[in-house]
Amino acid sequence: MSVFERCLEKCRARKGVVVYSDGEDRRVVSAAAKLIREGLVEPILIGDPEKVRTALQESGETGVSLQVVNPYNQALLQHNAAEYMAIQKAKGKDISEEEAVKAVKNPLAAGALMVRRGEAEIGVAGNLSSTADVIRAGLRMIGTAAGSKTVSSFFFMLKDNKVCMFTDCAVIPEPTSAQLADIAISTAGVYKRVMGDDARVALLSFSTKGSGKGGTVALSQKATEIAKELAPELAIDGEMQFDAAVSETVGQLKFPGSPVAGHANTFVFPDLQSGNIGAKIAQRFGGFELFGPLLQGLNAPINDLSRGCNAEEVYITSILTAAMA
């Protein structure tokens, strides 16, 4: 069974509620209609009901009823503002009602608060909003997951029956060692939830086991130490070169005795630049399909779409996000 078929199976079994904060979009409407027809999730669209109806008509979808929440509804605004004031108070910050209303008076905040309250299990946005705005809403309304201080991203990389994960490819340009450790642990958890198998996490560099100096070597070495200390139950090792991570022969030659070398399925790049470039090389030269980038590290699943996405990518991201829940 492929990873995508596995995710479809999980969605049909659970049929979670997904809220789309950028809901006034024909691409989201088309994806939501398809998800309803296939019995995969229960979509809620955030937006002006009239604009959503127009998008539904333009998409050519008929016979589908979509649940729509207007983020500017006065009663909802007051409810969301009160909740945001309570969130800030718990952090030791007192803000006025006017400030709270201003903070929640947008679709991203409304969607994130629905996820926080459990009215939706999953949030999907970004088709009309920037990545920075999606992450900001998630951090303000939901916060980071227990044990994590870092919001990052990953790609699912699929080819035939081979599945691996590349991280971080879209959020943190130059992570610290502590952030890299957070990223490694978070991605290992996602791999386990989606695939049902244990992750084998390689922290990558241009050096293997101290063969090189300078650059990102010390960064990846320190990140490996931190990750092993925080999550000793996980198979995490580094620093290592990519060939040592994927080739059993090279891995055991360069890094003998490592439980990860030669068997890695989760790859932590030392910076966003190398992660993004590596993912695109695998896609264009290696024939891998890329799904993502998907977000991790928040206290509930909220994922970011590209503003250049199509309806099929909204559909696929929704399924992958639901499987992560």
CSV table of C-alpha atoms in Angstrom, one decimal:
chain,number,residue,atom,x,y,z
A,1,MET,CA,0.0,0.0,0.0
A,2,SER,CA,1.4,3.4,-1.0
A,3,VAL,CA,1.7,6.3,1.5
A,4,PHE,CA,-1.1,8.1,-0.2
A,5,GLU,CA,-3.4,5.0,-0.2
A,6,ARG,CA,-2.6,4.7,3.5
A,7,CYS,CA,-3.6,8.3,4.1
A,8,LEU,CA,-6.8,7.8,2.2
A,9,GLU,CA,-7.6,4.8,4.4
A,10,LYS,CA,-7.0,6.9,7.6
A,11,CYS,CA,-9.2,9.7,6.3
A,12,ARG,CA,-12.1,7.4,5.5
A,13,ALA,CA,-11.8,5.7,8.9
A,14,ARG,CA,-11.8,9.0,10.8
A,15,LYS,CA,-13.4,11.6,8.5
A,16,GLY,CA,-12.0,14.6,10.4
A,17,VAL,CA,-13.2,18.2,10.2
A,18,VAL,CA,-10.9,20.5,8.1
A,19,VAL,CA,-11.3,24.2,8.2
A,20,TYR,CA,-10.0,26.2,5.2
A,21,SER,CA,-9.2,29.8,6.3
A,22,ASP,CA,-8.8,31.0,2.7
A,23,GLY,CA,-12.2,29.7,1.8
A,24,GLU,CA,-13.4,32.2,-0.8
A,25,ASP,CA,-11.3,30.5,-3.5
A,26,ARG,CA,-12.5,28.4,-6.4
A,27,ARG,CA,-9.6,26.0,-5.9
A,28,VAL,CA,-10.5,25.3,-2.3
A,29,VAL,CA,-14.2,25.0,-3.2
A,30,SER,CA,-13.4,22.4,-5.9
A,31,ALA,CA,-11.2,20.4,-3.5
A,32,ALA,CA,-13.7,20.6,-0.7
A,33,ALA,CA,-16.5,19.3,-3.0
A,34,LYS,CA,-14.3,16.4,-4.1
A,35,LEU,CA,-13.4,15.5,-0.5
A,36,ILE,CA,-17.1,15.5,0.4
A,37,ARG,CA,-18.0,13.3,-2.6
A,38,GLU,CA,-15.3,10.8,-1.7
A,39,GLY,CA,-16.2,10.8,2.0
A,40,LEU,CA,-12.8,11.7,3.2
A,41,VAL,CA,-13.2,14.8,5.4
A,42,GLU,CA,-15.9,17.3,6.5
A,43,PRO,CA,-14.8,20.7,5.2
A,44,ILE,CA,-15.6,24.1,6.7
A,45,LEU,CA,-14.8,27.2,4.6
A,46,ILE,CA,-14.0,30.5,6.2
A,47,GLY,CA,-15.3,33.5,4.2
A,48,ASP,CA,-18.1,35.6,3.0
A,49,PRO,CA,-21.0,33.2,2.2
A,50,GLU,CA,-21.9,35.0,-1.0
A,51,LYS,CA,-18.4,34.9,-2.3
A,52,VAL,CA,-18.1,31.2,-1.5
A,53,ARG,CA,-21.4,30.6,-3.3
A,54,THR,CA,-20.0,32.4,-6.3
A,55,ALA,CA,-16.8,30.4,-6.3
A,56,LEU,CA,-19.0,27.2,-6.1
A,57,GLN,CA,-20.9,28.2,-9.1
A,58,GLU,CA,-17.8,29.2,-11.1
A,59,SER,CA,-16.2,25.8,-10.2
A,60,GLY,CA,-19.1,24.0,-11.8
A,61,GLU,CA,-19.7,21.9,-8.7
A,62,THR,CA,-23.4,21.0,-8.3
A,63,GLY,CA,-25.3,19.1,-5.7
A,64,VAL,CA,-22.8,19.9,-2.9
A,65,SER,CA,-23.6,21.8,0.2
A,66,LEU,CA,-20.6,23.5,1.9
A,67,GLN,CA,-20.5,24.7,5.5
A,68,VAL,CA,-19.4,28.3,5.6
A,69,VAL,CA,-18.3,30.5,8.5
A,70,ASN,CA,-18.2,34.3,8.2
A,71,PRO,CA,-15.2,35.5,10.2
A,72,TYR,CA,-16.7,39.0,10.4
A,73,ASN,CA,-19.9,37.9,12.0
A,74,GLN,CA,-20.2,40.2,15.1
A,75,ALA,CA,-21.1,37.5,17.6
A,76,LEU,CA,-18.2,35.3,16.4
A,77,LEU,CA,-15.8,38.3,16.5
A,78,GLN,CA,-16.7,39.0,20.1
A,79,HIS,CA,-16.4,35.3,21.0
A,80,ASN,CA,-13.0,35.1,19.3
A,81,ALA,CA,-11.8,38.3,20.9
A,82,ALA,CA,-12.7,37.1,24.4
A,83,GLU,CA,-10.8,33.9,23.7
A,84,TYR,CA,-7.8,35.7,22.4
A,85,MET,CA,-7.8,38.0,25.5
A,86,ALA,CA,-7.8,34.8,27.7
A,87,ILE,CA,-4.9,33.4,25.7
A,88,GLN,CA,-2.9,36.6,26.2
A,89,LYS,CA,-3.8,36.7,29.9
A,90,ALA,CA,-2.4,33.2,30.3
A,91,LYS,CA,0.9,34.5,29.0
A,92,GLY,CA,0.8,37.4,31.5
A,93,LYS,CA,-0.3,40.0,29.0
A,94,ASP,CA,-3.4,42.1,29.4
A,95,ILE,CA,-4.8,43.6,26.2
A,96,SER,CA,-7.9,45.6,25.5
A,97,GLU,CA,-11.0,44.3,23.8
A,98,GLU,CA,-10.3,46.6,20.9
A,99,GLU,CA,-6.8,45.1,20.5
A,100,ALA,CA,-8.2,41.6,20.7
A,101,VAL,CA,-10.9,42.3,18.0
A,102,LYS,CA,-8.2,43.7,15.7
A,103,ALA,CA,-6.1,40.6,16.2
A,104,VAL,CA,-8.9,38.1,15.4
A,105,LYS,CA,-10.6,40.1,12.7
A,106,ASN,CA,-9.3,38.0,9.8
A,107,PRO,CA,-10.0,34.6,8.3
A,108,LEU,CA,-6.6,33.0,9.4
A,109,ALA,CA,-7.3,33.8,13.1
A,110,ALA,CA,-10.9,32.6,12.8
A,111,GLY,CA,-9.7,29.3,11.4
A,112,ALA,CA,-6.9,28.8,13.9
A,113,LEU,CA,-9.2,29.4,16.8
A,114,MET,CA,-11.7,26.8,15.5
A,115,VAL,CA,-8.9,24.3,15.5
A,116,ARG,CA,-7.9,25.4,19.0
A,117,ARG,CA,-11.5,24.9,20.3
A,118,GLY,CA,-11.7,21.5,18.6
A,119,GLU,CA,-14.4,22.7,16.2
A,120,ALA,CA,-12.1,21.5,13.5
A,121,GLU,CA,-9.2,19.0,13.8
A,122,ILE,CA,-7.2,20.4,11.0
A,123,GLY,CA,-6.5,23.8,9.4
A,124,VAL,CA,-5.4,24.4,5.8
A,125,ALA,CA,-4.6,27.9,4.5
A,126,GLY,CA,-2.1,29.7,2.4
A,127,ASN,CA,-3.7,29.6,-1.1
A,128,LEU,CA,-4.6,33.3,-0.6
A,129,SER,CA,-2.3,34.2,2.3
A,130,SER,CA,1.5,34.3,2.8
A,131,THR,CA,3.4,31.5,4.7
A,132,ALA,CA,4.4,34.1,7.3
A,133,ASP,CA,0.8,35.1,8.0
A,134,VAL,CA,-0.3,31.5,8.2
A,135,ILE,CA,2.5,30.7,10.7
A,136,ARG,CA,1.9,33.9,12.7
A,137,ALA,CA,-1.8,33.0,13.1
A,138,GLY,CA,-1.0,29.5,14.2
A,139,LEU,CA,1.6,30.7,16.8
A,140,ARG,CA,-0.8,33.4,18.2
A,141,MET,CA,-3.9,31.3,18.4
A,142,ILE,CA,-2.6,27.7,18.9
A,143,GLY,CA,1.0,27.9,20.0
A,144,THR,CA,3.8,25.3,19.6
A,145,ALA,CA,3.4,21.7,20.5
A,146,ALA,CA,4.5,20.4,23.9
A,147,GLY,CA,8.2,19.9,24.0
A,148,SER,CA,8.8,22.0,20.9
A,149,LYS,CA,9.8,25.6,20.4
A,150,THR,CA,10.2,25.4,16.6
A,151,VAL,CA,7.7,25.7,13.7
A,152,SER,CA,9.2,24.2,10.6
A,153,SER,CA,8.3,22.4,7.4
A,154,PHE,CA,8.9,19.2,5.5
A,155,PHE,CA,8.3,17.6,2.2
A,156,PHE,CA,6.9,14.1,1.7
A,157,MET,CA,9.0,12.6,-1.1
A,158,LEU,CA,7.4,9.7,-2.9
A,159,LYS,CA,8.6,7.5,-5.7
A,160,ASP,CA,7.0,4.1,-6.4
A,161,ASN,CA,6.8,2.6,-3.0
A,162,LYS,CA,9.7,4.6,-1.6
A,163,VAL,CA,8.8,7.2,1.0
A,164,CYS,CA,11.1,9.7,2.7
A,165,MET,CA,10.9,13.2,4.3
A,166,PHE,CA,13.1,16.2,3.7
A,167,THR,CA,13.1,19.0,6.3
A,168,ASP,CA,13.3,22.0,6.8
A,169,CYS,CA,12.7,23.3,3.2
A,170,ALA,CA,10.5,26.4,3.7
A,171,VAL,CA,10.5,28.1,7.1
A,172,ILE,CA,13.8,28.6,8.9
A,173,PRO,CA,16.6,29.9,6.7
A,174,GLU,CA,19.5,29.3,9.2
A,175,PRO,CA,18.4,27.1,12.1
A,176,THR,CA,20.3,26.8,15.4
A,177,SER,CA,21.4,23.5,16.7
A,178,ALA,CA,18.5,23.5,19.1
A,179,GLN,CA,16.1,24.2,16.3
A,180,LEU,CA,17.6,21.5,14.2
A,181,ALA,CA,17.1,19.0,17.0
A,182,ASP,CA,13.5,20.2,17.4
A,183,ILE,CA,13.0,19.7,13.7
A,184,ALA,CA,14.5,16.2,13.7
A,185,ILE,CA,12.2,15.1,16.6
A,186,SER,CA,9.1,16.6,15.2
A,187,THR,CA,9.6,15.1,11.7
A,188,ALA,CA,10.3,11.7,13.3
A,189,GLY,CA,6.9,12.0,15.0
A,190,VAL,CA,5.1,12.8,11.8
A,191,TYR,CA,6.7,9.9,9.9
A,192,LYS,CA,5.6,7.5,12.7
A,193,ARG,CA,2.0,8.8,12.7
A,194,VAL,CA,1.6,8.7,8.9
A,195,MET,CA,3.6,5.6,8.0
A,196,GLY,CA,3.2,3.5,11.1
A,197,ASP,CA,6.9,2.7,11.0
A,198,ASP,CA,9.8,4.1,13.0
A,199,ALA,CA,11.7,7.1,11.5
A,200,ARG,CA,15.4,6.8,10.9
A,201,VAL,CA,16.7,10.3,11.0
A,202,ALA,CA,19.9,11.6,9.4
A,203,LEU,CA,21.2,15.0,10.3
A,204,LEU,CA,23.0,16.0,7.1
A,205,SER,CA,26.2,17.9,6.3
A,206,PHE,CA,29.1,17.8,3.9
A,207,SER,CA,31.0,15.7,6.5
A,208,THR,CA,30.5,12.3,8.0
A,209,LYS,CA,31.4,11.6,11.6
A,210,GLY,CA,33.9,14.5,11.9
A,211,SER,CA,35.6,13.9,8.5
A,212,GLY,CA,35.3,17.6,7.7
A,213,LYS,CA,35.5,20.8,9.7
A,214,GLY,CA,33.9,24.2,9.6
A,215,GLY,CA,30.6,25.2,7.9
A,216,THR,CA,27.6,23.3,9.2
A,217,VAL,CA,29.6,20.4,10.6
A,218,ALA,CA,29.6,21.6,14.3
A,219,LEU,CA,26.0,22.7,13.9
A,220,SER,CA,24.7,19.2,12.8
A,221,GLN,CA,27.0,17.5,15.4
A,222,LYS,CA,25.5,19.6,18.2
A,223,ALA,CA,22.0,19.2,16.9
A,224,THR,CA,22.4,15.4,17.0
A,225,GLU,CA,23.7,15.5,20.6
A,226,ILE,CA,20.7,17.6,21.7
A,227,ALA,CA,18.1,15.4,19.8
A,228,LYS,CA,19.5,12.2,21.2
A,229,GLU,CA,19.4,13.6,24.7
A,230,LEU,CA,15.8,14.9,24.3
A,231,ALA,CA,14.5,11.7,22.5
A,232,PRO,CA,16.8,8.8,23.2
A,233,GLU,CA,14.2,6.3,22.0
A,234,LEU,CA,14.4,7.6,18.4
A,235,ALA,CA,16.9,6.5,15.8
A,236,ILE,CA,18.7,9.7,15.1
A,237,ASP,CA,22.3,10.1,14.0
A,238,GLY,CA,24.7,12.5,12.4
A,239,GLU,CA,26.5,14.4,11.1
A,240,MET,CA,26.6,12.5,7.9
A,241,GLN,CA,26.7,13.0,4.1
A,242,PHE,CA,23.8,12.1,2.0
A,243,ASP,CA,25.5,9.1,0.4
A,244,ALA,CA,26.3,7.7,3.9
A,245,ALA,CA,22.7,8.2,4.9
A,246,VAL,CA,21.2,6.3,1.9
A,247,SER,CA,23.8,3.7,0.9
A,248,GLU,CA,24.3,0.8,3.3
A,249,THR,CA,27.7,0.1,1.8
A,250,VAL,CA,28.9,3.7,2.1
A,251,GLY,CA,27.1,4.3,5.4
A,252,GLN,CA,28.8,1.4,7.2
A,253,LEU,CA,32.2,2.3,5.6
A,254,LYS,CA,32.0,6.0,6.7
A,255,PHE,CA,29.9,5.6,9.9
A,256,PRO,CA,30.2,2.0,11.1
A,257,GLY,CA,27.8,0.9,13.7
A,258,SER,CA,25.3,3.7,13.1
A,259,PRO,CA,21.6,2.4,13.2
A,260,VAL,CA,20.7,5.2,10.7
A,261,ALA,CA,23.6,5.3,8.2
A,262,GLY,CA,22.5,3.5,5.0
A,263,HIS,CA,18.9,3.2,6.2
A,264,ALA,CA,17.7,6.8,6.6
A,265,ASN,CA,14.1,7.7,5.7
A,266,THR,CA,14.1,11.2,7.2
A,267,PHE,CA,16.6,13.8,6.2
A,268,VAL,CA,17.3,16.9,8.3
A,269,PHE,CA,19.2,19.5,6.2
A,270,PRO,CA,21.5,22.0,8.0
A,271,ASP,CA,19.7,25.0,6.4
A,272,LEU,CA,16.7,25.9,4.3
A,273,GLN,CA,18.8,26.6,1.3
A,274,SER,CA,20.3,23.1,1.0
A,275,GLY,CA,16.9,21.5,1.9
A,276,ASN,CA,15.0,23.3,-0.7
A,277,ILE,CA,17.6,22.8,-3.4
A,278,GLY,CA,17.9,19.1,-2.4
A,279,ALA,CA,14.2,18.6,-2.7
A,280,LYS,CA,14.0,20.2,-6.1
A,281,ILE,CA,16.9,18.1,-7.4
A,282,ALA,CA,15.2,14.9,-6.2
A,283,GLN,CA,12.0,16.0,-7.9
A,284,ARG,CA,13.5,17.1,-11.2
A,285,PHE,CA,16.4,14.6,-11.6
A,286,GLY,CA,15.3,11.8,-9.3
A,287,GLY,CA,11.6,11.6,-10.4
A,288,PHE,CA,10.3,12.0,-6.8
A,289,GLU,CA,6.9,13.5,-6.3
A,290,LEU,CA,6.9,16.3,-3.7
A,291,PHE,CA,4.0,16.9,-1.3
A,292,GLY,CA,4.3,20.0,0.8
A,293,PRO,CA,5.9,21.9,2.3
A,294,LEU,CA,3.7,20.9,5.3
A,295,LEU,CA,4.1,22.6,8.7
A,296,GLN,CA,5.0,21.0,11.9
A,297,GLY,CA,5.7,22.1,15.5
A,298,LEU,CA,2.3,23.7,16.1
A,299,ASN,CA,0.1,22.4,18.9
A,300,ALA,CA,-2.5,21.3,16.2
A,301,PRO,CA,-2.2,20.5,12.5
A,302,ILE,CA,-2.3,23.7,10.4
A,303,ASN,CA,-0.8,23.5,7.0
A,304,ASP,CA,0.3,26.0,4.5
A,305,LEU,CA,-0.5,25.9,0.8
A,306,SER,CA,1.4,27.7,-2.0
A,307,ARG,CA,-0.5,30.6,-3.4
A,308,GLY,CA,0.2,29.1,-6.8
A,309,CYS,CA,-1.4,25.8,-5.9
A,310,ASN,CA,-4.2,24.1,-7.9
A,311,ALA,CA,-7.3,22.3,-6.7
A,312,GLU,CA,-5.6,18.9,-6.8
A,313,GLU,CA,-2.8,20.1,-4.5
A,314,VAL,CA,-5.4,21.5,-2.1
A,315,TYR,CA,-7.1,18.1,-2.1
A,316,ILE,CA,-3.8,16.2,-1.6
A,317,THR,CA,-2.6,18.5,1.2
A,318,SER,CA,-5.9,18.1,3.0
A,319,ILE,CA,-5.5,14.3,3.0
A,320,LEU,CA,-1.9,14.4,4.2
A,321,THR,CA,-2.8,16.9,6.9
A,322,ALA,CA,-5.7,14.8,8.0
A,323,ALA,CA,-3.5,11.8,8.2
A,324,MET,CA,-1.1,13.7,10.5
A,325,ALA,CA,-3.8,14.6,13.0
